[in-house]
mmCIF file of C-alpha atoms in Angstrom:
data_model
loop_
_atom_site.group_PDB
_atom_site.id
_atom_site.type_symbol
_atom_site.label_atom_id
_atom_site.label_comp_id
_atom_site.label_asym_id
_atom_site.label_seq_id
_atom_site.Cartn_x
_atom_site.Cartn_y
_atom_site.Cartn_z
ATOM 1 C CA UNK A 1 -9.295 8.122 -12.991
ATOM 2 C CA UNK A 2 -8.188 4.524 -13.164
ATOM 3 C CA UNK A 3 -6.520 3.303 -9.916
ATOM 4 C CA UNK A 4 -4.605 0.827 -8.528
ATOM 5 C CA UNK A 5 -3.755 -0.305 -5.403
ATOM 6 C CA UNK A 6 -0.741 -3.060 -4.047
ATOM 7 C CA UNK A 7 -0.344 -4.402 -0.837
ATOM 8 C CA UNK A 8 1.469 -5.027 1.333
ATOM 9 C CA UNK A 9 3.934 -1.847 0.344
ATOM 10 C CA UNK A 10 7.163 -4.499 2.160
ATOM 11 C CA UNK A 11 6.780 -8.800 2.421
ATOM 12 C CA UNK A 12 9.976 -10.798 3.898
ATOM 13 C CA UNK A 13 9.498 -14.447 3.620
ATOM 14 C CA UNK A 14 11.523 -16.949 4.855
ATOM 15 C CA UNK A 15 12.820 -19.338 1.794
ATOM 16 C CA UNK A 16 9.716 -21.398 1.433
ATOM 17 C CA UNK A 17 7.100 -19.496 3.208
ATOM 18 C CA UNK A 18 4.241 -19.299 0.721
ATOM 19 C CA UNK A 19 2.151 -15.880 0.777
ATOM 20 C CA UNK A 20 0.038 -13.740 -1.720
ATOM 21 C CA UNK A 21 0.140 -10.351 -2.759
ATOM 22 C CA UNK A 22 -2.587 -8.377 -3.649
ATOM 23 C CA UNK A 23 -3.627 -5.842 -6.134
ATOM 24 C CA UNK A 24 -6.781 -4.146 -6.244
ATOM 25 C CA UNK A 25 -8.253 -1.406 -9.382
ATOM 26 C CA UNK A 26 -10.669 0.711 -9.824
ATOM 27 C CA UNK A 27 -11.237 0.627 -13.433
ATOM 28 C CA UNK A 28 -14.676 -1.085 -14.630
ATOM 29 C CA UNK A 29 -15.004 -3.046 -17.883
ATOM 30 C CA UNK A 30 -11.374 -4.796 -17.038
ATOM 31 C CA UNK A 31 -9.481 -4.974 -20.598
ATOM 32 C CA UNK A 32 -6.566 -6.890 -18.801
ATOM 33 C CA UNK A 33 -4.522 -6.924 -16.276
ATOM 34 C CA UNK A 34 -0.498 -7.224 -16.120
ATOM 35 C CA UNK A 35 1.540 -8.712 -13.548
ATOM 36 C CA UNK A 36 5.306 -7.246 -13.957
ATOM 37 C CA UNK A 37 8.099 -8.421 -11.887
ATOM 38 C CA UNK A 38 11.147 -5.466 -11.230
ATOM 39 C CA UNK A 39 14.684 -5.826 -10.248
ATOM 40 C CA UNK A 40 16.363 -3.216 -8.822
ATOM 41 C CA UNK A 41 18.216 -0.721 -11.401
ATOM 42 C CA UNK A 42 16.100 -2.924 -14.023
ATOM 43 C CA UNK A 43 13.000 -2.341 -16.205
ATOM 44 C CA UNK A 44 10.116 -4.419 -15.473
ATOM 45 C CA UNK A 45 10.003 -7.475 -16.736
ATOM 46 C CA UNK A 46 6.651 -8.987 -17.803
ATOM 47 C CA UNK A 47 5.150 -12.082 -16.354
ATOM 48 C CA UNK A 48 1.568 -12.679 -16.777
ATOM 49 C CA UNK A 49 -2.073 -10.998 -18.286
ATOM 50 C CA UNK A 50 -5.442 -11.979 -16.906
ATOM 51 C CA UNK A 51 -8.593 -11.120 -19.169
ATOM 52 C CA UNK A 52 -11.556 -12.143 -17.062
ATOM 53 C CA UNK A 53 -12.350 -13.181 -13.910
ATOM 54 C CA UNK A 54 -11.737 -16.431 -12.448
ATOM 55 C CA UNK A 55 -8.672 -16.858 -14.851
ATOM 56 C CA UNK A 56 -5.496 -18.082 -13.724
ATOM 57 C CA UNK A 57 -1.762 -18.426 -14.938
ATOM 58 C CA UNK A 58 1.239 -20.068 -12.910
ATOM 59 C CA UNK A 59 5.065 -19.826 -14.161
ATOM 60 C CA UNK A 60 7.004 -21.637 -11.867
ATOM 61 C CA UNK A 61 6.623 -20.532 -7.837
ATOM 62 C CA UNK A 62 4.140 -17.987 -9.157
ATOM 63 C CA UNK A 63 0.375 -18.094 -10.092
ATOM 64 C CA UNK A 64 -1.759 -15.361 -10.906
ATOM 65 C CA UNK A 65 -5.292 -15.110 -10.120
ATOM 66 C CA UNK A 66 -8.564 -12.227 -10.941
ATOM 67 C CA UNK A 67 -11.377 -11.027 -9.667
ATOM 68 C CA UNK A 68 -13.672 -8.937 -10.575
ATOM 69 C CA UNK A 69 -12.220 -6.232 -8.294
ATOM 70 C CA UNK A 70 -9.011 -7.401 -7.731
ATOM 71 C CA UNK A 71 -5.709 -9.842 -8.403
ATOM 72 C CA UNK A 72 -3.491 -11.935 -6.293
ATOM 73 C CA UNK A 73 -0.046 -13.026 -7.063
ATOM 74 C CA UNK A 74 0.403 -16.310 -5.115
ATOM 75 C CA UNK A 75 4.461 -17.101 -4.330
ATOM 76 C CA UNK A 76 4.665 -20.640 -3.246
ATOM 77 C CA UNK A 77 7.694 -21.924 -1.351
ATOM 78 C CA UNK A 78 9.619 -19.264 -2.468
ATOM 79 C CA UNK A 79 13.626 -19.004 -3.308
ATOM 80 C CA UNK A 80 15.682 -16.088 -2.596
ATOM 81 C CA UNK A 81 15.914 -15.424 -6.355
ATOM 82 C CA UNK A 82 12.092 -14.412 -6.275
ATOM 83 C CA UNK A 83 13.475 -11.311 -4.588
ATOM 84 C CA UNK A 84 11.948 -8.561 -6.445
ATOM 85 C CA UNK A 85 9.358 -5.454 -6.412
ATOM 86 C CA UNK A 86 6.259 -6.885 -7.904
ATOM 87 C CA UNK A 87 3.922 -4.468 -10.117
ATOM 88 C CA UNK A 88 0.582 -4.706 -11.163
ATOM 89 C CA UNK A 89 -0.737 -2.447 -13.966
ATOM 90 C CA UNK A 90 -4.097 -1.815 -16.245
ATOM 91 C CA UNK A 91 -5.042 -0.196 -18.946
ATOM 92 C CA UNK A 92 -7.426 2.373 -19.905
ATOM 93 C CA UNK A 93 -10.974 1.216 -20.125
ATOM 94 C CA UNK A 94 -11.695 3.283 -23.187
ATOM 95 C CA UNK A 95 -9.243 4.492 -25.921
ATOM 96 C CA UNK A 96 -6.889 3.031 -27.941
ATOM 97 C CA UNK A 97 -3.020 2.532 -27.197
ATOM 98 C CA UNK A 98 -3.199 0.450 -23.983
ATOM 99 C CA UNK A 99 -1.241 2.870 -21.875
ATOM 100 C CA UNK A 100 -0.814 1.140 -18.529
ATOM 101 C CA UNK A 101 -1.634 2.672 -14.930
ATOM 102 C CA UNK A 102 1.166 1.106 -12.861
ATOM 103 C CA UNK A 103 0.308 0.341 -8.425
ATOM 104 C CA UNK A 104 3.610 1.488 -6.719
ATOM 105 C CA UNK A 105 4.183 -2.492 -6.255
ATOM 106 C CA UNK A 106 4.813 -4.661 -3.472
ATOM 107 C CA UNK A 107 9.082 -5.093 -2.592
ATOM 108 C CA UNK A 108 9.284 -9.057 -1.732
ATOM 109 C CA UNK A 109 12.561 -9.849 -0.017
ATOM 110 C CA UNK A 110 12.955 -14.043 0.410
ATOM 111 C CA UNK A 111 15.578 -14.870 2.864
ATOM 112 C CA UNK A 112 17.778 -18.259 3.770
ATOM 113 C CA UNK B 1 19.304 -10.211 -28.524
ATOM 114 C CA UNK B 2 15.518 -9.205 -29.441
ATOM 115 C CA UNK B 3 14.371 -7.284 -26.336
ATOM 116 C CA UNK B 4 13.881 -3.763 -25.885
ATOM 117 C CA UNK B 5 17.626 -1.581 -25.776
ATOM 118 C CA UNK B 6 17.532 1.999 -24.195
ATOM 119 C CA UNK B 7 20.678 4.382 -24.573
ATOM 120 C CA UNK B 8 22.543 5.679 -22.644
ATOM 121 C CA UNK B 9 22.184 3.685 -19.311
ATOM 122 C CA UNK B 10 23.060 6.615 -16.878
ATOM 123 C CA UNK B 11 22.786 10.009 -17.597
ATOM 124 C CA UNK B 12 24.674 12.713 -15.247
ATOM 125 C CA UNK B 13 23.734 16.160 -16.114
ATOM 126 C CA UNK B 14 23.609 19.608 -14.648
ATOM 127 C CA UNK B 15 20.897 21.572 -14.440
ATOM 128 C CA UNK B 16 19.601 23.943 -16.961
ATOM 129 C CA UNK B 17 21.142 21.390 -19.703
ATOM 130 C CA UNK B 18 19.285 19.220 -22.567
ATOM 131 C CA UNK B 19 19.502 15.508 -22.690
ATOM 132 C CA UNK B 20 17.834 13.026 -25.239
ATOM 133 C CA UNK B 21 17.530 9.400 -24.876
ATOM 134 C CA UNK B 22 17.074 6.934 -27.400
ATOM 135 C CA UNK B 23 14.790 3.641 -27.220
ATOM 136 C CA UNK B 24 15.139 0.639 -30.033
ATOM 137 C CA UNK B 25 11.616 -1.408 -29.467
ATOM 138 C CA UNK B 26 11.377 -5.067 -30.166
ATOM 139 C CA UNK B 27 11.370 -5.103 -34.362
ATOM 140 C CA UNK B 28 7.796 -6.233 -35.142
ATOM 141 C CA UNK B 29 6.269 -3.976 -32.449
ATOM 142 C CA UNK B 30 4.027 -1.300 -33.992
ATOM 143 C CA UNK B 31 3.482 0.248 -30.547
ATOM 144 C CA UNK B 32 6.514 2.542 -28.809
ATOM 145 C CA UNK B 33 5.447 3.866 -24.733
ATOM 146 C CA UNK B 34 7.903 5.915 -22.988
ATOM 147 C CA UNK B 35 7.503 6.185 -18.805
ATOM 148 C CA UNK B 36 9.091 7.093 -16.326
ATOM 149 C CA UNK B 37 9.557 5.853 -12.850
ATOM 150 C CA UNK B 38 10.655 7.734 -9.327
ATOM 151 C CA UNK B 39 12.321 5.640 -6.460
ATOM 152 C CA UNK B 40 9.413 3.817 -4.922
ATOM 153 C CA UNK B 41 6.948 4.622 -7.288
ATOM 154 C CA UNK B 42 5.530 2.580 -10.250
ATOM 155 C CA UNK B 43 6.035 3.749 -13.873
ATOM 156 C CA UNK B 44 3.884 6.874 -15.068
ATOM 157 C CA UNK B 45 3.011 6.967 -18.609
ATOM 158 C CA UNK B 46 4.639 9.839 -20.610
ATOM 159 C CA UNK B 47 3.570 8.946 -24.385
ATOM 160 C CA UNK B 48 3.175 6.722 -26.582
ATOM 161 C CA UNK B 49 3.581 6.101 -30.418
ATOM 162 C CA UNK B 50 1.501 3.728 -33.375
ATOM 163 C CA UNK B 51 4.017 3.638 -35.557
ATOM 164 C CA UNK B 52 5.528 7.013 -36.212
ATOM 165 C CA UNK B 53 2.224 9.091 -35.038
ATOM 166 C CA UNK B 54 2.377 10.216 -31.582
ATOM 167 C CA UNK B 55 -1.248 9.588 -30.087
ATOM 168 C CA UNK B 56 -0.893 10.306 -26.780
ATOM 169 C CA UNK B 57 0.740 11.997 -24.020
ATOM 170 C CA UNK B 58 0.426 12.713 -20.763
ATOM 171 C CA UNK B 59 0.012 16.133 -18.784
ATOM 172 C CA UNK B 60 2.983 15.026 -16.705
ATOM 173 C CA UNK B 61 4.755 15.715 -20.199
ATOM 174 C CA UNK B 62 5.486 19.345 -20.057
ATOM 175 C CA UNK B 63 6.725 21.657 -23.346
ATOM 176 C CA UNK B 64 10.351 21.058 -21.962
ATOM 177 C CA UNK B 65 10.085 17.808 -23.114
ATOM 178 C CA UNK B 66 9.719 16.130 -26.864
ATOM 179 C CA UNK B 67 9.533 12.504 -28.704
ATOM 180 C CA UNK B 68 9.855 11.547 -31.858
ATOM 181 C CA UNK B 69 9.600 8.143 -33.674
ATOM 182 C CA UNK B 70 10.725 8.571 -36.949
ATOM 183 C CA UNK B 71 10.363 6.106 -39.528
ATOM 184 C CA UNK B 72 8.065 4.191 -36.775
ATOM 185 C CA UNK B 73 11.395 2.418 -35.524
ATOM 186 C CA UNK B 74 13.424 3.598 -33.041
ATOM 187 C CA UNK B 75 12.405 6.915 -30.879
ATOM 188 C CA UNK B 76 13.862 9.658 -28.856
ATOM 189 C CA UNK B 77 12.657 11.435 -25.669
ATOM 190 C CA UNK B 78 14.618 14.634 -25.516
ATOM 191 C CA UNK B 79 14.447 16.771 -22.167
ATOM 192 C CA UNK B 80 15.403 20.447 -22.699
ATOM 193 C CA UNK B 81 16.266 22.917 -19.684
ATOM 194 C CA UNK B 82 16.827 20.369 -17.227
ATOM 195 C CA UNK B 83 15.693 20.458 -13.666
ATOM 196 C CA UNK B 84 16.158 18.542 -10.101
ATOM 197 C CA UNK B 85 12.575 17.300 -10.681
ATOM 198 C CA UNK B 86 13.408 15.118 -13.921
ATOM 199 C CA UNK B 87 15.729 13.372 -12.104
ATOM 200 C CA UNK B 88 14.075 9.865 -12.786
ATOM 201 C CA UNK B 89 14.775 6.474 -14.451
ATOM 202 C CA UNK B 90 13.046 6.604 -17.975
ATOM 203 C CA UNK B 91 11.613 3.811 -19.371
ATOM 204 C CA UNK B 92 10.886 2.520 -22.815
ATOM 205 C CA UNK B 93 8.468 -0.546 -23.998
ATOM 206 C CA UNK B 94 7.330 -1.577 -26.777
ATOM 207 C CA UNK B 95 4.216 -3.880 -27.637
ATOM 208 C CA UNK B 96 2.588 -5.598 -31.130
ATOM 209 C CA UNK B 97 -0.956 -4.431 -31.226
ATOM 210 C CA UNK B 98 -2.502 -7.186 -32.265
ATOM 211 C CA UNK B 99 -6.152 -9.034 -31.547
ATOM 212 C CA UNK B 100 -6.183 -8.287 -27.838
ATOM 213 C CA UNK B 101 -2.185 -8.884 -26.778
ATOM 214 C CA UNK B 102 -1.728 -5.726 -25.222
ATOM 215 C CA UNK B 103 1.505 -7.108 -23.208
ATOM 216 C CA UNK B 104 4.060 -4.126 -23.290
ATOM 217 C CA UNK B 105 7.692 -5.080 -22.898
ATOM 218 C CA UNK B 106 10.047 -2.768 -21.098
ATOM 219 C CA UNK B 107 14.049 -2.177 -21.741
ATOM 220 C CA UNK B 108 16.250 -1.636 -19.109
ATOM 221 C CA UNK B 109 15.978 2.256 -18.592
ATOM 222 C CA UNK B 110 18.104 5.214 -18.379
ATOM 223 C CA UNK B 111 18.617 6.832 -15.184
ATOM 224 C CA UNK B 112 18.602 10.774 -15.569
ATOM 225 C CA UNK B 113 20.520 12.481 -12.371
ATOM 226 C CA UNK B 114 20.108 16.272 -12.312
ATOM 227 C CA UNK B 115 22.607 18.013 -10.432
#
């Protein structure tokens, strides 16, 4: 069975503090991989996909990068308005529909 | 607004009781996932829909519950004979299947308390 795995669990920062958070999976023959960013009370809301490894994406403070067993979310100097739970999720490696096997995510709290 | 809409928000109910909730996807998306999500946990997939066939669902998705997606537009997840256990947020999403975009985007979610 597919896994995936976040950690830390818990990450305060103070405001500008750069760190990474990681996520590591299980599944071989990686069709993608989903960075999802969750607000409390809120669905997630979706922020980046990496295909292969080596690949990167940045949106702002954020940038997203793969390897072949895992993915790291790098926050650089971050605001207290990146204060979020952060999920990572895959899909199946066989099968249509792209259902998505969620880590339990990593809660990032940024303070002043 | 374009995004994914879930109804009702917040859903108080006492055990032993049926509840349905309904999920309008993003317009163009051919794809329809419901989930749901305990406190501290990431989402667990439920089921998901192609249009209005229902081609998968999980074995966390026990005979008390049912979805439908008629017309391959909007969808409802109906919960019959309640219990404490369901007592989750739900979560809808919705993604075009298309080339390899798989990106699923997820509405807000409706919180189910079972008293």
């Amino acid at each position: 069975e597919d896994q995936v795995t976040q950690s830390p669990e818990a990450l305060r920062l103070q405001e500008g503090e750069s760190s990474s958070l990681n996520c590591s999976y299980t599944v071989s023959g990686l069709r993608g991989l989903f960075w999802y960013r969750q607000d409390p009370g809120k669905g997630p809301e979706f922020l980046f996909t990496l295909y292969s490894a080596g690949e990167e994406k940045e949106k702002e403070r954020l940038k997203a990068t793969l390897t072949k067993k895992e993915s790291f979310l790098h926050i650089t100097a971050p605001k207290p308005e990146d204060s979020a739970t952060y999920l990572c999720a895959v899909p199946p490696r066989t099968g249509g529909g792209n259902k998505l096997t969620f880590g339990t995510g990593t809660q990032l709290k940024v303070e002043l | 607004d374009t995004g994914v809409s879930q109804d009702p928000r917040h859903k108080i109910t006492k055990r032993g009781q049926n509840v349905t909730f309904r999920c309008d996807p993003i317009s163009e998306h051919n794809r329809l996932y419901w989930y749901r999500q305990t406190l501290g946990q990431g989402p667990e997939f439920l089921t998901y829909f192609q249009n209005e066939a229902q081609l998968e669902k999980s074995r966390l998705l026990s005979d008390r519950f049912s979805a439908e997606r008629p017309k391959g537009s909007f969808s409802t997840l109906e919960i019959q004979r309640t219990e404490q256990g369901d007592s989750a947020m739900y979560l809808c999403a919705s993604s075009l299947a298309r080339d390899t975009t798989y990106e699923q985007y997820f509405g807000p979610g409706t919180r189910l308390t079972v008293t």
